[in-house]
Amino acid sequence: MKQKSLAAVIFIMSNRNSASFSTSIFLQNVLLKVRKSQINELKKLGATVYKWHSENNITNQDLVVYTAAIHEDNPEWLGMKALNLPNLSRAELLGQMMKNYETPIAISGTHGKTTTTSMLSHILLEAETDPTISVGGILNASGGNIRVGNSGI
């Protein structure tokens, strides 16, 4: 079965790092608070970035992605519900994206996820495996928190 191409995806987020991975992969519309350098990077990727949360930002998007930090009184959340738009939590989206990799690796836990992910990322990069990486902090080896590779890792 052929998958439908998404024309417009909107993210409702409060954390700038968590949005970068997903927006780097396929976004056209983004809602989040980000640093100025990240805004320019996202715009280069074709994203529309809204500075403030507003119900008017939600129109006819094909998909709304939200983080656990978004409460039910958030204006975009209310707009999404009013329009009955398809939606996924960020965790659900990342789970779907992991299905695209032959060898997906996830680091979880209460403490040390960024450190452990950074160490594993460095090992995979040094081994020249060309991995896709999403880490909660800035990874010096990739120059950011995101790296889209061409392998199954």
PDB file of N, CA and C in Angstrom, residues 11-57:
ATOM      1  N   PHE A  11       4.071  21.036  14.481  1.00  0.00           N
ATOM      2  CA  PHE A  11       4.547  20.572  15.779  1.00  0.00           C
ATOM      3  C   PHE A  11       4.152  21.582  16.835  1.00  0.00           C
ATOM      4  N   ILE A  12       3.584  21.106  17.921  1.00  0.00           N
ATOM      5  CA  ILE A  12       3.302  21.956  19.075  1.00  0.00           C
ATOM      6  C   ILE A  12       4.298  21.522  20.141  1.00  0.00           C
ATOM      7  N   MET A  13       5.287  22.358  20.406  1.00  0.00           N
ATOM      8  CA  MET A  13       6.370  21.973  21.313  1.00  0.00           C
ATOM      9  C   MET A  13       6.815  23.128  22.172  1.00  0.00           C
ATOM     10  N   SER A  14       7.462  22.779  23.267  1.00  0.00           N
ATOM     11  CA  SER A  14       8.054  23.805  24.111  1.00  0.00           C
ATOM     12  C   SER A  14       9.563  23.632  24.194  1.00  0.00           C
ATOM     13  N   ASN A  15      10.092  22.500  23.743  1.00  0.00           N
ATOM     14  CA  ASN A  15      11.527  22.207  23.835  1.00  0.00           C
ATOM     15  C   ASN A  15      12.149  22.264  22.453  1.00  0.00           C
ATOM     16  N   ARG A  16      13.103  23.179  22.258  1.00  0.00           N
ATOM     17  CA  ARG A  16      13.681  23.378  20.935  1.00  0.00           C
ATOM     18  C   ARG A  16      14.489  22.184  20.446  1.00  0.00           C
ATOM     19  N   ASN A  17      15.202  21.462  21.310  1.00  0.00           N
ATOM     20  CA  ASN A  17      16.001  20.332  20.855  1.00  0.00           C
ATOM     21  C   ASN A  17      15.139  19.170  20.390  1.00  0.00           C
ATOM     22  N   SER A  18      14.032  18.924  21.065  1.00  0.00           N
ATOM     23  CA  SER A  18      13.204  17.781  20.689  1.00  0.00           C
ATOM     24  C   SER A  18      12.568  17.973  19.325  1.00  0.00           C
ATOM     25  N   ALA A  19      12.390  19.202  18.914  1.00  0.00           N
ATOM     26  CA  ALA A  19      11.785  19.445  17.611  1.00  0.00           C
ATOM     27  C   ALA A  19      12.770  19.275  16.466  1.00  0.00           C
ATOM     28  N   SER A  20      14.017  19.543  16.700  1.00  0.00           N
ATOM     29  CA  SER A  20      14.994  19.573  15.613  1.00  0.00           C
ATOM     30  C   SER A  20      15.059  18.281  14.836  1.00  0.00           C
ATOM     31  N   PHE A  21      15.056  17.136  15.497  1.00  0.00           N
ATOM     32  CA  PHE A  21      15.174  15.854  14.816  1.00  0.00           C
ATOM     33  C   PHE A  21      14.037  15.670  13.819  1.00  0.00           C
ATOM     34  N   SER A  22      12.831  15.843  14.289  1.00  0.00           N
ATOM     35  CA  SER A  22      11.679  15.625  13.430  1.00  0.00           C
ATOM     36  C   SER A  22      11.610  16.647  12.311  1.00  0.00           C
ATOM     37  N   THR A  23      11.894  17.908  12.615  1.00  0.00           N
ATOM     38  CA  THR A  23      11.827  18.927  11.581  1.00  0.00           C
ATOM     39  C   THR A  23      12.911  18.719  10.553  1.00  0.00           C
ATOM     40  N   SER A  24      14.056  18.219  10.952  1.00  0.00           N
ATOM     41  CA  SER A  24      15.129  17.975   9.997  1.00  0.00           C
ATOM     42  C   SER A  24      14.743  16.903   8.996  1.00  0.00           C
ATOM     43  N   ILE A  25      13.815  16.056   9.361  1.00  0.00           N
ATOM     44  CA  ILE A  25      13.463  14.956   8.486  1.00  0.00           C
ATOM     45  C   ILE A  25      12.341  15.306   7.501  1.00  0.00           C
ATOM     46  N   PHE A  26      11.249  15.902   7.942  1.00  0.00           N
ATOM     47  CA  PHE A  26      10.171  16.069   6.965  1.00  0.00           C
ATOM     48  C   PHE A  26       9.199  17.221   7.172  1.00  0.00           C
ATOM     49  N   LEU A  27       9.491  18.175   7.960  1.00  0.00           N
ATOM     50  CA  LEU A  27       8.497  19.194   8.292  1.00  0.00           C
ATOM     51  C   LEU A  27       8.313  20.308   7.286  1.00  0.00           C
ATOM     52  N   GLN A  28       7.104  20.803   7.173  1.00  0.00           N
ATOM     53  CA  GLN A  28       6.842  22.029   6.425  1.00  0.00           C
ATOM     54  C   GLN A  28       6.333  23.130   7.348  1.00  0.00           C
ATOM     55  N   ASN A  29       5.615  22.792   8.384  1.00  0.00           N
ATOM     56  CA  ASN A  29       5.091  23.786   9.329  1.00  0.00           C
ATOM     57  C   ASN A  29       5.504  23.391  10.736  1.00  0.00           C
ATOM     58  N   VAL A  30       5.995  24.360  11.501  1.00  0.00           N
ATOM     59  CA  VAL A  30       6.522  24.074  12.834  1.00  0.00           C
ATOM     60  C   VAL A  30       5.986  25.082  13.835  1.00  0.00           C
ATOM     61  N   LEU A  31       5.684  24.617  15.021  1.00  0.00           N
ATOM     62  CA  LEU A  31       5.329  25.491  16.131  1.00  0.00           C
ATOM     63  C   LEU A  31       6.250  25.186  17.289  1.00  0.00           C
ATOM     64  N   LEU A  32       7.094  26.083  17.668  1.00  0.00           N
ATOM     65  CA  LEU A  32       7.956  25.871  18.816  1.00  0.00           C
ATOM     66  C   LEU A  32       8.715  27.134  19.150  1.00  0.00           C
ATOM     67  N   LYS A  33       9.263  27.180  20.341  1.00  0.00           N
ATOM     68  CA  LYS A  33      10.148  28.262  20.737  1.00  0.00           C
ATOM     69  C   LYS A  33      11.563  27.779  20.469  1.00  0.00           C
ATOM     70  N   VAL A  34      12.314  28.515  19.694  1.00  0.00           N
ATOM     71  CA  VAL A  34      13.658  28.098  19.353  1.00  0.00           C
ATOM     72  C   VAL A  34      14.606  29.292  19.388  1.00  0.00           C
ATOM     73  N   ARG A  35      15.905  29.007  19.428  1.00  0.00           N
ATOM     74  CA  ARG A  35      16.910  30.052  19.318  1.00  0.00           C
ATOM     75  C   ARG A  35      16.918  30.596  17.903  1.00  0.00           C
ATOM     76  N   LYS A  36      17.384  31.833  17.728  1.00  0.00           N
ATOM     77  CA  LYS A  36      17.395  32.469  16.412  1.00  0.00           C
ATOM     78  C   LYS A  36      18.148  31.635  15.384  1.00  0.00           C
ATOM     79  N   SER A  37      19.293  31.050  15.761  1.00  0.00           N
ATOM     80  CA  SER A  37      20.053  30.240  14.805  1.00  0.00           C
ATOM     81  C   SER A  37      19.246  29.031  14.358  1.00  0.00           C
ATOM     82  N   GLN A  38      18.473  28.446  15.265  1.00  0.00           N
ATOM     83  CA  GLN A  38      17.647  27.303  14.892  1.00  0.00           C
ATOM     84  C   GLN A  38      16.484  27.724  13.998  1.00  0.00           C
ATOM     85  N   ILE A  39      15.939  28.910  14.231  1.00  0.00           N
ATOM     86  CA  ILE A  39      14.858  29.402  13.387  1.00  0.00           C
ATOM     87  C   ILE A  39      15.347  29.492  11.946  1.00  0.00           C
ATOM     88  N   ASN A  40      16.522  30.083  11.757  1.00  0.00           N
ATOM     89  CA  ASN A  40      17.064  30.211  10.397  1.00  0.00           C
ATOM     90  C   ASN A  40      17.303  28.852   9.766  1.00  0.00           C
ATOM     91  N   GLU A  41      17.808  27.896  10.544  1.00  0.00           N
ATOM     92  CA  GLU A  41      18.056  26.550  10.030  1.00  0.00           C
ATOM     93  C   GLU A  41      16.755  25.876   9.611  1.00  0.00           C
ATOM     94  N   LEU A  42      15.729  26.005  10.436  1.00  0.00           N
ATOM     95  CA  LEU A  42      14.434  25.403  10.111  1.00  0.00           C
ATOM     96  C   LEU A  42      13.815  26.048   8.883  1.00  0.00           C
ATOM     97  N   LYS A  43      13.955  27.364   8.759  1.00  0.00           N
ATOM     98  CA  LYS A  43      13.412  28.054   7.585  1.00  0.00           C
ATOM     99  C   LYS A  43      14.110  27.588   6.310  1.00  0.00           C
ATOM    100  N   LYS A  44      15.418  27.330   6.388  1.00  0.00           N
ATOM    101  CA  LYS A  44      16.147  26.818   5.225  1.00  0.00           C
ATOM    102  C   LYS A  44      15.608  25.463   4.792  1.00  0.00           C
ATOM    103  N   LEU A  45      15.084  24.701   5.751  1.00  0.00           N
ATOM    104  CA  LEU A  45      14.512  23.393   5.447  1.00  0.00           C
ATOM    105  C   LEU A  45      13.075  23.502   4.928  1.00  0.00           C
ATOM    106  N   GLY A  46      12.554  24.724   4.853  1.00  0.00           N
ATOM    107  CA  GLY A  46      11.208  24.922   4.335  1.00  0.00           C
ATOM    108  C   GLY A  46      10.140  25.061   5.400  1.00  0.00           C
ATOM    109  N   ALA A  47      10.542  25.186   6.648  1.00  0.00           N
ATOM    110  CA  ALA A  47       9.577  25.276   7.745  1.00  0.00           C
ATOM    111  C   ALA A  47       9.032  26.695   7.885  1.00  0.00           C
ATOM    112  N   THR A  48       7.792  26.782   8.304  1.00  0.00           N
ATOM    113  CA  THR A  48       7.201  28.038   8.747  1.00  0.00           C
ATOM    114  C   THR A  48       7.257  27.987  10.261  1.00  0.00           C
ATOM    115  N   VAL A  49       7.839  28.990  10.885  1.00  0.00           N
ATOM    116  CA  VAL A  49       7.999  28.989  12.331  1.00  0.00           C
ATOM    117  C   VAL A  49       7.128  30.077  12.934  1.00  0.00           C
ATOM    118  N   TYR A  50       6.267  29.701  13.833  1.00  0.00           N
ATOM    119  CA  TYR A  50       5.412  30.645  14.538  1.00  0.00           C
ATOM    120  C   TYR A  50       6.043  30.972  15.878  1.00  0.00           C
ATOM    121  N   LYS A  51       6.135  32.244  16.192  1.00  0.00           N
ATOM    122  CA  LYS A  51       6.781  32.662  17.436  1.00  0.00           C
ATOM    123  C   LYS A  51       5.896  32.398  18.655  1.00  0.00           C
ATOM    124  N   TRP A  52       4.591  32.554  18.488  1.00  0.00           N
ATOM    125  CA  TRP A  52       3.683  32.418  19.618  1.00  0.00           C
ATOM    126  C   TRP A  52       2.664  31.318  19.353  1.00  0.00           C
ATOM    127  N   HIS A  53       2.210  30.700  20.416  1.00  0.00           N
ATOM    128  CA  HIS A  53       1.130  29.724  20.310  1.00  0.00           C
ATOM    129  C   HIS A  53      -0.173  30.475  20.039  1.00  0.00           C
ATOM    130  N   SER A  54      -0.907  30.036  19.034  1.00  0.00           N
ATOM    131  CA  SER A  54      -2.187  30.651  18.692  1.00  0.00           C
ATOM    132  C   SER A  54      -3.056  29.618  17.998  1.00  0.00           C
ATOM    133  N   GLU A  55      -4.325  29.631  18.322  1.00  0.00           N
ATOM    134  CA  GLU A  55      -5.275  28.727  17.665  1.00  0.00           C
ATOM    135  C   GLU A  55      -5.305  28.986  16.154  1.00  0.00           C
ATOM    136  N   ASN A  56      -4.979  30.216  15.740  1.00  0.00           N
ATOM    137  CA  ASN A  56      -4.975  30.570  14.316  1.00  0.00           C
ATOM    138  C   ASN A  56      -3.855  29.871  13.545  1.00  0.00           C
ATOM    139  N   ASN A  57      -2.854  29.343  14.235  1.00  0.00           N
ATOM    140  CA  ASN A  57      -1.768  28.617  13.568  1.00  0.00           C
ATOM    141  C   ASN A  57      -2.216  27.250  13.082  1.00  0.00           C
TER     142      ASN A  57
END
